[in-house]
Coordinates of C-alpha atoms and ligand atoms in Angstrom, one line a residue:
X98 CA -55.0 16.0 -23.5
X99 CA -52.3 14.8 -25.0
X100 CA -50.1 11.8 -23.5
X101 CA -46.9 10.3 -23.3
X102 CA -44.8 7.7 -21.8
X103 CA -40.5 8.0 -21.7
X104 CA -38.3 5.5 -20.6
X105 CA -34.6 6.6 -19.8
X106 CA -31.3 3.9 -20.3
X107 CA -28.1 4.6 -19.7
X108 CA -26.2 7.2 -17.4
X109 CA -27.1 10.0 -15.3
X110 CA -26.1 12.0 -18.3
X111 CA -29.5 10.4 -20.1
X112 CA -31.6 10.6 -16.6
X113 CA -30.8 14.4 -16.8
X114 CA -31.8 15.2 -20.0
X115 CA -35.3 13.1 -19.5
X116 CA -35.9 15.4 -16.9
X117 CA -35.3 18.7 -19.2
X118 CA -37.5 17.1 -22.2
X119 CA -40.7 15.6 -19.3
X120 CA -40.3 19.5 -18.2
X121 CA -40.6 21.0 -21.8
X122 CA -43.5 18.4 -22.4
X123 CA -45.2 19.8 -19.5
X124 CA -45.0 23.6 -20.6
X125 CA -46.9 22.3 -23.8
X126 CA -49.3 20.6 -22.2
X127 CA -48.3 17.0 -22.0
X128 CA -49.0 14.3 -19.4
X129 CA -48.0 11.0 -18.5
X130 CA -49.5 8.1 -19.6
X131 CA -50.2 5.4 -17.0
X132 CA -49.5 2.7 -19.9
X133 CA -48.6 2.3 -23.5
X134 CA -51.3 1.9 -24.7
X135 CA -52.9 5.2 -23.9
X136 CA -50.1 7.0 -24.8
X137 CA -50.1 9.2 -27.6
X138 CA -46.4 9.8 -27.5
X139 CA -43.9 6.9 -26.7
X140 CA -40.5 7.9 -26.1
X141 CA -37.0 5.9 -25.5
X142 CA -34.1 7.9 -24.1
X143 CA -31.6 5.1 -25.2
X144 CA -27.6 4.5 -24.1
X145 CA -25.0 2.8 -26.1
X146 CA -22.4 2.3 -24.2
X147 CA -22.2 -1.6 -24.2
X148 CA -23.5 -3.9 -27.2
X149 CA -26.2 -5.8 -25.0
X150 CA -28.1 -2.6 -23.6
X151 CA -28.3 -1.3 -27.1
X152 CA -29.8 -4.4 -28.2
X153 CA -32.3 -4.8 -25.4
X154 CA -33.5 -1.3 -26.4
X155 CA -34.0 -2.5 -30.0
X156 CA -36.2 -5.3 -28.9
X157 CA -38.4 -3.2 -27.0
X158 CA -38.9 -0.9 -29.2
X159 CA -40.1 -4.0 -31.6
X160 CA -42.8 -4.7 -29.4
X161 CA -44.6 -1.6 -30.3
X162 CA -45.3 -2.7 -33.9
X163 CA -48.4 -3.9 -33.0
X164 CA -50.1 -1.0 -31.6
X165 CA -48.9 1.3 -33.6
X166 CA -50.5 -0.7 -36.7
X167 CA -53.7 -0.1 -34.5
X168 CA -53.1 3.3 -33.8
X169 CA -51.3 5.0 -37.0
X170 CA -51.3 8.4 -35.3
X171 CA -49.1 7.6 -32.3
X172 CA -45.8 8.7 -32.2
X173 CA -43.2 6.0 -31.4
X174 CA -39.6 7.9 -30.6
X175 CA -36.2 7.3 -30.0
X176 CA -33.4 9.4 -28.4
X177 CA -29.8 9.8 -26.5
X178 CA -26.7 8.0 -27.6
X179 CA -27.7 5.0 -29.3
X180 CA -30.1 7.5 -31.5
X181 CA -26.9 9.7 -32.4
X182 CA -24.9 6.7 -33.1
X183 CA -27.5 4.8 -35.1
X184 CA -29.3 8.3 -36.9
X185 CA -31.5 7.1 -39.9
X186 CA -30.1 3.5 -39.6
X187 CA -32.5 2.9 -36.9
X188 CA -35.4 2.9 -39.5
X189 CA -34.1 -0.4 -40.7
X190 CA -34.0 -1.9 -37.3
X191 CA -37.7 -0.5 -36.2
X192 CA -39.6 0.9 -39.4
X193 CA -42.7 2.1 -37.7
X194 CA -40.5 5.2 -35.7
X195 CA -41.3 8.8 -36.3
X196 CA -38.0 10.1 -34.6
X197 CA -34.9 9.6 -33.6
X198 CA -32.8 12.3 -31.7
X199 CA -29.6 12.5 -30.6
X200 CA -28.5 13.8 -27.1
X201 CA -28.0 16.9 -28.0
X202 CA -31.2 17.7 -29.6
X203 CA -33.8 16.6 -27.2
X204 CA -34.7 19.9 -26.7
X205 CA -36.3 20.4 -29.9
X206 CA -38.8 17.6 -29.5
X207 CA -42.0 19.3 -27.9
X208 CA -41.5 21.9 -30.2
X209 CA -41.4 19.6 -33.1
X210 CA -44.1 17.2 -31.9
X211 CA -46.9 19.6 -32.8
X212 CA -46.1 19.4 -35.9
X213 CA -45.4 15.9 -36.9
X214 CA -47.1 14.1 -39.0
X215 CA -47.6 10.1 -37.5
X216 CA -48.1 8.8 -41.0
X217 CA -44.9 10.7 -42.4
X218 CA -40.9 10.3 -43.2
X219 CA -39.5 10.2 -39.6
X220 CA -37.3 12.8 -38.6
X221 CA -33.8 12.0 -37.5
X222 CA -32.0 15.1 -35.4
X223 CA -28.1 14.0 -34.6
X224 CA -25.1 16.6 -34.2
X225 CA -24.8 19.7 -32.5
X226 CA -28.2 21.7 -33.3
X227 CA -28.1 24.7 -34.7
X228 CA -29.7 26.6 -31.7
X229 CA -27.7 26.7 -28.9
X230 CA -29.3 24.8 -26.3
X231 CA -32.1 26.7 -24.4
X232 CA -31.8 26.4 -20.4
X233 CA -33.7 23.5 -18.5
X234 CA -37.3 24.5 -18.4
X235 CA -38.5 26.0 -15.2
X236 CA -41.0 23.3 -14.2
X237 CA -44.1 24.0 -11.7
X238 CA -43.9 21.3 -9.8
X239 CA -41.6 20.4 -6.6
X240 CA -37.8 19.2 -7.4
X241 CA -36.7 16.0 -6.7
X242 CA -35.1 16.1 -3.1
X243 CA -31.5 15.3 -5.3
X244 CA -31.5 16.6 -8.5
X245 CA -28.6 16.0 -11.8
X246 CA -27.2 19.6 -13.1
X247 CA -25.0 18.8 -15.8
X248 CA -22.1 21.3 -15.6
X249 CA -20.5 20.0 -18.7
X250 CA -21.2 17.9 -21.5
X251 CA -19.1 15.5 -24.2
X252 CA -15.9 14.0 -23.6
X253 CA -12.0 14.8 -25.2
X254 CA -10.8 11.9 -24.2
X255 CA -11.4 8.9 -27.0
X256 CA -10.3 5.9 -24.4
X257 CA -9.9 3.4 -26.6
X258 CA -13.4 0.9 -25.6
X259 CA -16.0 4.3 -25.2
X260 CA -18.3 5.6 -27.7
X261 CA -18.8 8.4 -25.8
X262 CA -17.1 11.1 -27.6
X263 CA -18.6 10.2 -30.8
X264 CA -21.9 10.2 -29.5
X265 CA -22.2 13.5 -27.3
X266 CA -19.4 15.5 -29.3
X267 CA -16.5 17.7 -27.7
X268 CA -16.4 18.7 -24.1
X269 CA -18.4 21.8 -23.6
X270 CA -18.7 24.0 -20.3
X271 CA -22.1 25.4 -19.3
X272 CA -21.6 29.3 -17.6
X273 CA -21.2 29.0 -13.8
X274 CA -23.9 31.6 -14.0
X275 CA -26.6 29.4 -16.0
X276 CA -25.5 26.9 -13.6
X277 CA -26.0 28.9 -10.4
X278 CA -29.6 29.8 -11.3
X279 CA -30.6 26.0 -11.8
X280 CA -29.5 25.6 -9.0
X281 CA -30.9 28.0 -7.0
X282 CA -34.6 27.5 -8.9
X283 CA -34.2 24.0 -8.1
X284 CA -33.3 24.8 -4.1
X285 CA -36.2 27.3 -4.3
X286 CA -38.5 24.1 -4.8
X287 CA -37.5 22.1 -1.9
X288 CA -33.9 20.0 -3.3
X289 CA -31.6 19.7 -0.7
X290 CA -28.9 17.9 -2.7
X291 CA -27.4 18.8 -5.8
X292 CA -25.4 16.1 -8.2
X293 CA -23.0 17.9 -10.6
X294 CA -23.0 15.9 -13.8
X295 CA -20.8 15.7 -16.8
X296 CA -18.4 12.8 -18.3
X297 CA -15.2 14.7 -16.9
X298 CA -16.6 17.3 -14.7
X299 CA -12.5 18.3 -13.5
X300 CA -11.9 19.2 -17.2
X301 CA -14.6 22.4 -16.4
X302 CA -13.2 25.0 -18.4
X303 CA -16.2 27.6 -18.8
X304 CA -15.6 30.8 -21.1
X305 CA -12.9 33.2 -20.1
X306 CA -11.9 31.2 -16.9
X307 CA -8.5 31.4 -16.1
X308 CA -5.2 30.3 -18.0
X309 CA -3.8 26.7 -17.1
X310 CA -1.7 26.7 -13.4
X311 CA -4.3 29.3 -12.0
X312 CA -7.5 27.8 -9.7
X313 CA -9.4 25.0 -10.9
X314 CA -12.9 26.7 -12.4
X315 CA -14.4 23.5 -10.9
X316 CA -13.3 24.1 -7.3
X317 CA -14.4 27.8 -7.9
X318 CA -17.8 26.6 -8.9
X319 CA -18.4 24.1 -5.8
X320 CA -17.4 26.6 -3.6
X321 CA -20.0 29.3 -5.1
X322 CA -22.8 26.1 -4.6
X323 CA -22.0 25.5 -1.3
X324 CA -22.7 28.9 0.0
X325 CA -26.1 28.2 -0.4
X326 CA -27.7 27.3 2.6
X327 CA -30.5 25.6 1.7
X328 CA -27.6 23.6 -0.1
X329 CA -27.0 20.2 2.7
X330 CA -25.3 18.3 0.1
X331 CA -23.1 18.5 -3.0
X332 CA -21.7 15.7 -5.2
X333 CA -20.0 15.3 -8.4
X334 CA -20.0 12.4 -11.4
X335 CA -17.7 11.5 -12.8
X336 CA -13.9 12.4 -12.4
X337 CA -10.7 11.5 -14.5
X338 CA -8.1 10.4 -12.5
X339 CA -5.7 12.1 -15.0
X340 CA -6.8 15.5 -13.9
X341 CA -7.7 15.6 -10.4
X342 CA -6.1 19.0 -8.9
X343 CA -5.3 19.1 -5.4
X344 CA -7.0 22.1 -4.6
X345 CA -10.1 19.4 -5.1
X346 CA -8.5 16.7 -2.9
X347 CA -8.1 19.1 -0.3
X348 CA -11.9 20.3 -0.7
X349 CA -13.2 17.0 0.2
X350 CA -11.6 18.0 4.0
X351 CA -12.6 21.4 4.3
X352 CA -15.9 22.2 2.2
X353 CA -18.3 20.5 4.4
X354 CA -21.4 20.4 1.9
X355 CA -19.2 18.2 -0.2
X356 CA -20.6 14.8 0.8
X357 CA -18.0 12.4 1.1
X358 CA -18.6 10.1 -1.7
X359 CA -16.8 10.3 -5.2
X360 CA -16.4 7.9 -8.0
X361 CA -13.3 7.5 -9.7
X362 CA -13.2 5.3 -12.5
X363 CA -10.0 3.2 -12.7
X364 CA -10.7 0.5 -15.4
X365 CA -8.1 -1.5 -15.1
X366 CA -5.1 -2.4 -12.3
X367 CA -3.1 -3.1 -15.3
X368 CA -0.1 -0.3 -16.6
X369 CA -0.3 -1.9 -20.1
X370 CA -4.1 -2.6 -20.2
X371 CA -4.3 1.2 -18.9
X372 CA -2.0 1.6 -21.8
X373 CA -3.7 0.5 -24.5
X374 CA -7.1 2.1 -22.6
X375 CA -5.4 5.6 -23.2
X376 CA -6.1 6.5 -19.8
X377 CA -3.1 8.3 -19.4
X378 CA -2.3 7.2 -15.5
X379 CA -1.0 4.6 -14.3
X380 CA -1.6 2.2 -11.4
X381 CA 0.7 4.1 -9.1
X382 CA -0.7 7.2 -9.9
X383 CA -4.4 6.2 -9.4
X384 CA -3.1 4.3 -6.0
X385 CA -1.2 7.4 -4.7
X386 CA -4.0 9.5 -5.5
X387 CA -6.6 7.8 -3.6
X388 CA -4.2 7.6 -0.5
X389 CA -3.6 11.5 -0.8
X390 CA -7.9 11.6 -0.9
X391 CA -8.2 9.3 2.1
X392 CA -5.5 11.5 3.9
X393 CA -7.7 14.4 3.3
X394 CA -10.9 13.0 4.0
X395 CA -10.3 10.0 5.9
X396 CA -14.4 9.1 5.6
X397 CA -14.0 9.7 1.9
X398 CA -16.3 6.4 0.3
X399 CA -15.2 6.2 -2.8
X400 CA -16.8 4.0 -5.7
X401 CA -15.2 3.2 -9.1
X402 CA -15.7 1.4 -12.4
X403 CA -13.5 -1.8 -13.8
X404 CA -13.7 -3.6 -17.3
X405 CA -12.6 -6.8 -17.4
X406 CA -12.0 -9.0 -20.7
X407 CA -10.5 -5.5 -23.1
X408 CA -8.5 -7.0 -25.6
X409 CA -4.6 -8.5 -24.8
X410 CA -5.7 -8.9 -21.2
X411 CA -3.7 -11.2 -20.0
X412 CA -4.0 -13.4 -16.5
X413 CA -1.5 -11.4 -15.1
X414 CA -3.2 -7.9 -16.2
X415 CA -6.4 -9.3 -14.5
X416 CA -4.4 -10.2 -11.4
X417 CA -3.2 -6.6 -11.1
X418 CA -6.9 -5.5 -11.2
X419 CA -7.7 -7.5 -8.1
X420 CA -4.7 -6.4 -6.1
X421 CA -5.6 -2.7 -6.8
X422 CA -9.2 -3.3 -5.7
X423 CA -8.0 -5.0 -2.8
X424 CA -5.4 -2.0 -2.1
X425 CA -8.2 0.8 -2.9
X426 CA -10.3 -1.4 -0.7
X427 CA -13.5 0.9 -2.8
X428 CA -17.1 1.0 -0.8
X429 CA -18.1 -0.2 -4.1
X430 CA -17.9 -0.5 -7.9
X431 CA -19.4 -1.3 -11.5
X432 CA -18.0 -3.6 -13.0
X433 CA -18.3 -4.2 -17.1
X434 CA -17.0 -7.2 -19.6
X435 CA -15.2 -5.5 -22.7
X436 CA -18.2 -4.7 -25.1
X437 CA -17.0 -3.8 -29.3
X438 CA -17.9 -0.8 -29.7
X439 CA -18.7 1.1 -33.5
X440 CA -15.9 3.8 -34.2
X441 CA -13.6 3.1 -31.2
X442 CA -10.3 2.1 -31.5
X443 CA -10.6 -1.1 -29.6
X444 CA -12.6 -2.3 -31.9
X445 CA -9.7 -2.7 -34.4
X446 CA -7.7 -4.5 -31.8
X447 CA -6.4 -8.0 -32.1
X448 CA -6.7 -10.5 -29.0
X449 CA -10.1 -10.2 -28.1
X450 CA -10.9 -12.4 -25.0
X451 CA -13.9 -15.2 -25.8
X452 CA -17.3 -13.8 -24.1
X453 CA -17.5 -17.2 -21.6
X454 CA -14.0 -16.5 -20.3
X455 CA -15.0 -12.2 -19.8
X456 CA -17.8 -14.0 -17.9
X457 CA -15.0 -15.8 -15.5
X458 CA -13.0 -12.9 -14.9
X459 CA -16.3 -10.4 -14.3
X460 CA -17.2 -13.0 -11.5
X461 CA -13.3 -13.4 -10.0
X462 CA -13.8 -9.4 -9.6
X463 CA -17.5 -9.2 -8.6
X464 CA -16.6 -11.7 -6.3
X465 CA -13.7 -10.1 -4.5
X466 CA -15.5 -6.4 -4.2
X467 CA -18.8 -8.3 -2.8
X468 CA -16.6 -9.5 0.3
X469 CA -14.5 -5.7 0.4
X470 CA -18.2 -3.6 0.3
X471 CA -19.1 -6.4 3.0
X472 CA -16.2 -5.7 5.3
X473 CA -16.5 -2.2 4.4
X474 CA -19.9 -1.8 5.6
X475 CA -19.9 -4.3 8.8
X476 CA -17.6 -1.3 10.2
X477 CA -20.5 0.8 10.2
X478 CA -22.5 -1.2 12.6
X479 CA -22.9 1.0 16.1
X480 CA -22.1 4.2 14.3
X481 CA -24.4 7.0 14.0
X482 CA -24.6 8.5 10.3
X483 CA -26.7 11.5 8.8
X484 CA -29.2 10.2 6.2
X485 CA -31.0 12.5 4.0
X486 CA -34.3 10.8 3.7
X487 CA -35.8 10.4 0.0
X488 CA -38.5 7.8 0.3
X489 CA -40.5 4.6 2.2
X490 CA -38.1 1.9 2.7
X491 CA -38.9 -1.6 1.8
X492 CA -40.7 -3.0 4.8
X493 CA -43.6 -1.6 6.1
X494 CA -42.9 1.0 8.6
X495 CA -40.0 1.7 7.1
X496 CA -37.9 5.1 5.2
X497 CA -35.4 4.7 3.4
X498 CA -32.1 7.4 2.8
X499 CA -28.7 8.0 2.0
X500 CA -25.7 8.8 4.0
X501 CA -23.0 11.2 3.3
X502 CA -21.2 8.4 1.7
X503 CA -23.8 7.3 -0.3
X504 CA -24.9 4.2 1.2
X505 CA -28.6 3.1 1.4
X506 CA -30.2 3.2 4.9
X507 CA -33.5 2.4 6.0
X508 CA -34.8 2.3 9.2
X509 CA -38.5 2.5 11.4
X510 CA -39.9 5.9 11.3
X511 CA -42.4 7.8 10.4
X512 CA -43.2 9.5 6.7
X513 CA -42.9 12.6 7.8
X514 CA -39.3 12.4 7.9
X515 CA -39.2 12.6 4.1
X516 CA -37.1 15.6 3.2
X517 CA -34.8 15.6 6.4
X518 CA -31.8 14.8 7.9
X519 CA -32.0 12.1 10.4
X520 CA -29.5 10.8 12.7
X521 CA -29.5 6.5 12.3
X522 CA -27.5 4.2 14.5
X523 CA -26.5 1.0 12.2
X524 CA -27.7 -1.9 13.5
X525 CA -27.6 -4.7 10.6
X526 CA -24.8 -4.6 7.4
X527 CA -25.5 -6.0 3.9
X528 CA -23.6 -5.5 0.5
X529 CA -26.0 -3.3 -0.7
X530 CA -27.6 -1.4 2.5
X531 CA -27.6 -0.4 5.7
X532 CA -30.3 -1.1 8.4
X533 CA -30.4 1.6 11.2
X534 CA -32.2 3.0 14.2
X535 CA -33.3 6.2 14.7
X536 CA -31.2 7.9 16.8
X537 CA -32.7 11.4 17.0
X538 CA -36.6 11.4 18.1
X539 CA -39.3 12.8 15.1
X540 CA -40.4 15.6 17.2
X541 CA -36.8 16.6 17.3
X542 CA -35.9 16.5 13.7
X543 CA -37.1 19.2 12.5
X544 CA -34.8 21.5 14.2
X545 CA -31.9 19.3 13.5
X546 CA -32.6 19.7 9.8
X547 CA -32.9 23.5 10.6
X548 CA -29.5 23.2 12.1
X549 CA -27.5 21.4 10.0
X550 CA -28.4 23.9 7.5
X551 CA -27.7 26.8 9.4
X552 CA -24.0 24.9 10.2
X553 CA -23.5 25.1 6.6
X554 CA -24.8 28.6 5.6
Ligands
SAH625 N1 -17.1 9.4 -18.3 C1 -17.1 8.4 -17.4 C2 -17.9 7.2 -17.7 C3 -18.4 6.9 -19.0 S1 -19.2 5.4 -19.3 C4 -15.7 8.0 -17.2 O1 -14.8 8.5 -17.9 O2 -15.4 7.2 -16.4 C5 -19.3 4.5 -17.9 C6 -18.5 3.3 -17.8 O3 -18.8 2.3 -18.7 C7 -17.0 3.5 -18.0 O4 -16.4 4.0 -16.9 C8 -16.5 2.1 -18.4 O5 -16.1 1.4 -17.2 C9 -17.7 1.5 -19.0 N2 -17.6 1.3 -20.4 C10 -17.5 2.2 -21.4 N3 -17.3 1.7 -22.6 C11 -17.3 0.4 -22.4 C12 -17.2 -0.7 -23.3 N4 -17.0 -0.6 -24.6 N5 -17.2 -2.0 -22.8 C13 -17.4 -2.2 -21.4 N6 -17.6 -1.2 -20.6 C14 -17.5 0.1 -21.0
SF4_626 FE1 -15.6 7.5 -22.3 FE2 -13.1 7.9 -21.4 FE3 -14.6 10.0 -22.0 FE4 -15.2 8.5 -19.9 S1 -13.3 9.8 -20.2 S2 -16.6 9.2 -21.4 S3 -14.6 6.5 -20.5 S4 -13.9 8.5 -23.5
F3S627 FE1 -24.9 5.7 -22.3 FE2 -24.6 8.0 -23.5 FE3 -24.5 7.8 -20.9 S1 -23.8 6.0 -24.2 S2 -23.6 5.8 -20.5 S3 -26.2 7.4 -22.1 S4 -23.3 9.1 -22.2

């Protein structure tokens, strides 16, 4: 038996494609190693996006020299962005690897794994491969109760800090109708929510849809996944504020398997830092349009990402970030100090802020949104929210969930309530969960779960 061990950095976008590669292992006949050090196969699906967590990567990978010096025949492997970026480069940093494979040609490793050689030149895959890719293999084994479908993949967009669209190429639409069967195969094995992925999923444009000014292909496509009625819950990641239509904003009040949770990266509060981002909005814009999503959905939680430190920003600029977070008032957020990245245009910049002073500003922010998500979630106490259960919670007793909005709960109850919806009453608030009592009795829940799906078919 053959054995391997994969650890996945980075985005959702990475987390999805470690899930089509563990499937294609499978159909060949691997399984996971417990450790290491049993492994025959060790495999890092790396991200790129900020200097430090490419670096961290690196180091880890060092601390395989050792065994692979005992062990000459195992495969030590590295993938996703930080592969495409650094391609045959990465034999310099980490000698001892046998392959390095960019995002978009993970697919090809179990294929190419049987016929490796250990002792050999290393193989380096980057670019678009010249197979289109094949469809997510149909695992055996149950679905996760939420599962990642990437709908879309690359980015046009070349903001001037990401890496991005050098790494995973132009923006390229999967067909609704490849899209629709993962789906339903993964419904078929017990998921009950569904997370649309791509870096820009509103920029959906599959083959033949229709001409600029007609529907949104993206609206079309969430409306054909929420007829399913095994279907509870539907999100998306990650939207750019440039190109949100209304047709969407108006979804998020009528489509009811739309959970009501999106993340909407702003970046910066800043018009000229947005500027010099080439975000193409401005603060106004991203403003208005979070009022006209809160009008429609007035539970709407939304979530959003901020970099603080890009280059030029000036006290004022950062000033204008905290009064937009304070007027978005956001459940919560990531927030990032500038990080040079290769190729971008940032990197060419002039102004660059010192790292200890990115460090001030990343608390001033961190510190404001702590109090907001805080306020934000001391609202919820005595309220009665839906949580799809996914797992034990923390203490013992406990299960743990999500609501709608995307908040952790956990609460007493027993572990057959994994896979439901239950009905929790908040009791307790933190920054980063919810604590909640059962509102609906076990015995009951199974029928509420069979309701709320029938509500939605
Ligand atoms: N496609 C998504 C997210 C891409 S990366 C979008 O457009 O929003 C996720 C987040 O990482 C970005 O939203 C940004 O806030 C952050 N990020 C990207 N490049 C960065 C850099 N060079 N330095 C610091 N943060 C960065
Ligand atoms: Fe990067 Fe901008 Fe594309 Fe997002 S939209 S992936 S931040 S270039
Ligand atoms: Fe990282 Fe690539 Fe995602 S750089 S954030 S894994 S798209």
């Amino acid at each position: 038996m053959r054995r391997y061990t994969l650890t996945t950095f980075g985005c959702q976008m990475n987390v999805y494609d470690s899930g089509r590669l563990e499937g294609l292992l499978a159909e060949r006949g691997w399984v996971k190693a417990q450790k290491a050090d049993e492994a025959d196969f060790i495999f890092f699906n790396a991200c790129s996006i900020r200097e430090k967590a490419a670096q961290r990567v690196i180091s880890r990978l060092k601390e395989f020299k050792s065994l692979k010096k005992a062990r000459p025949n195992l495969i030590v492997g590295v993938g996703g962005c930080l592969a495409e970026q650094e391609g045959a480069n990465f034999l310099k940093k980490v000698p001892f690897l046998s392959l390095v494979a960019g995002p978009r040609r993970l697919t090809e490793i179990p294929a190419l794994l049987d016929r490796l050689d250990p002792k050999g030149p290393a193989i380096i895959l980057a670019g678009d491969g010249a197979e289109p890719r094949p469809p997510a293999a149909p695992a055996s084994q149950a679905a996760p109760l939420s599962s990642f479908v990437t709908v879309m993949e690359g980015c046009d967009n070349f903001c001037a800090y990401c890496v991005v669209p050098y790494l995973r190429g132009r923006e390229k639409s999967r067909e609704p109708g490849e899209i629709l069967a993962e789906v339903e195969g993964l419904l078929a094995r017990g998921c009950r929510e569904i997370v649309l992925l791509g870096q820009n999923v509103n920029s959906y444009a599959p083959k033949g849809s229709p001409a600029a000014g007609k529907a949104s292909p993206f609206v079309d496509l969430l409306k054909r996944l929420a007829a399913y009625p095994e279907l509870w819950r539907l999100r998306f990641t990650t939207s750019h504020p440039k190109d949100f239509p209304p047709e969407l904003i108006e979804l998020f009040g009528s489509l009811k398997t739309l959970a009501p949770s999106l993340h909407l990266p702003l970046q910066s509060g800043s018009d000229s830092v947005l500027k010099a981002m080439g975000r193409r909005y401005d603060r106004a814009q991203y403003l208005g349009l979070v009022k006209k999503l809160k009008k429609a959905a007035p539970l709407l939680a939304l979530s959003t990402d901020v970099i603080v430190g890009f280059p030029g920003e000036t006290e004022e600029d950062l000033a204008d970030t905290l009064s937009a977070l304070a007027e978005a008032r956001f459940d919560s957020i990531y927030s990032f100090k500038y990080s040079d990245r290769p190729q971008t245009r940032a990197l060419g910049l002039p102004n660059k802020i010192p790292e200890p002073e990115k460090a001030r500003r990343l608390d001033l922010v961190q510190d404001l949104q702590r109090k907001i998500t805080l306020e934000i979630n001391q609202a919820l106490v005595g309220q009665e929210l839906e949580v799809l259960v996914t797992g034990p919670g923390r203490n013992l007793g406990q299960m743990s969930g999500r609501s709608g909005t995307n908040k952790i709960v956990n609460f007493i109850g027993p572990s057959s309530l994994y896979g439901q919806l239950a009905r929790a009453t908040i009791v307790e608030a933190y920054a980063a969960s919810l604590l909640g009592r059962l509102a609906t009795p076990a015995g009951e829940l199974w029928a509420a779960a069979g309701d709320a799906a029938g509500a939605r078919s």
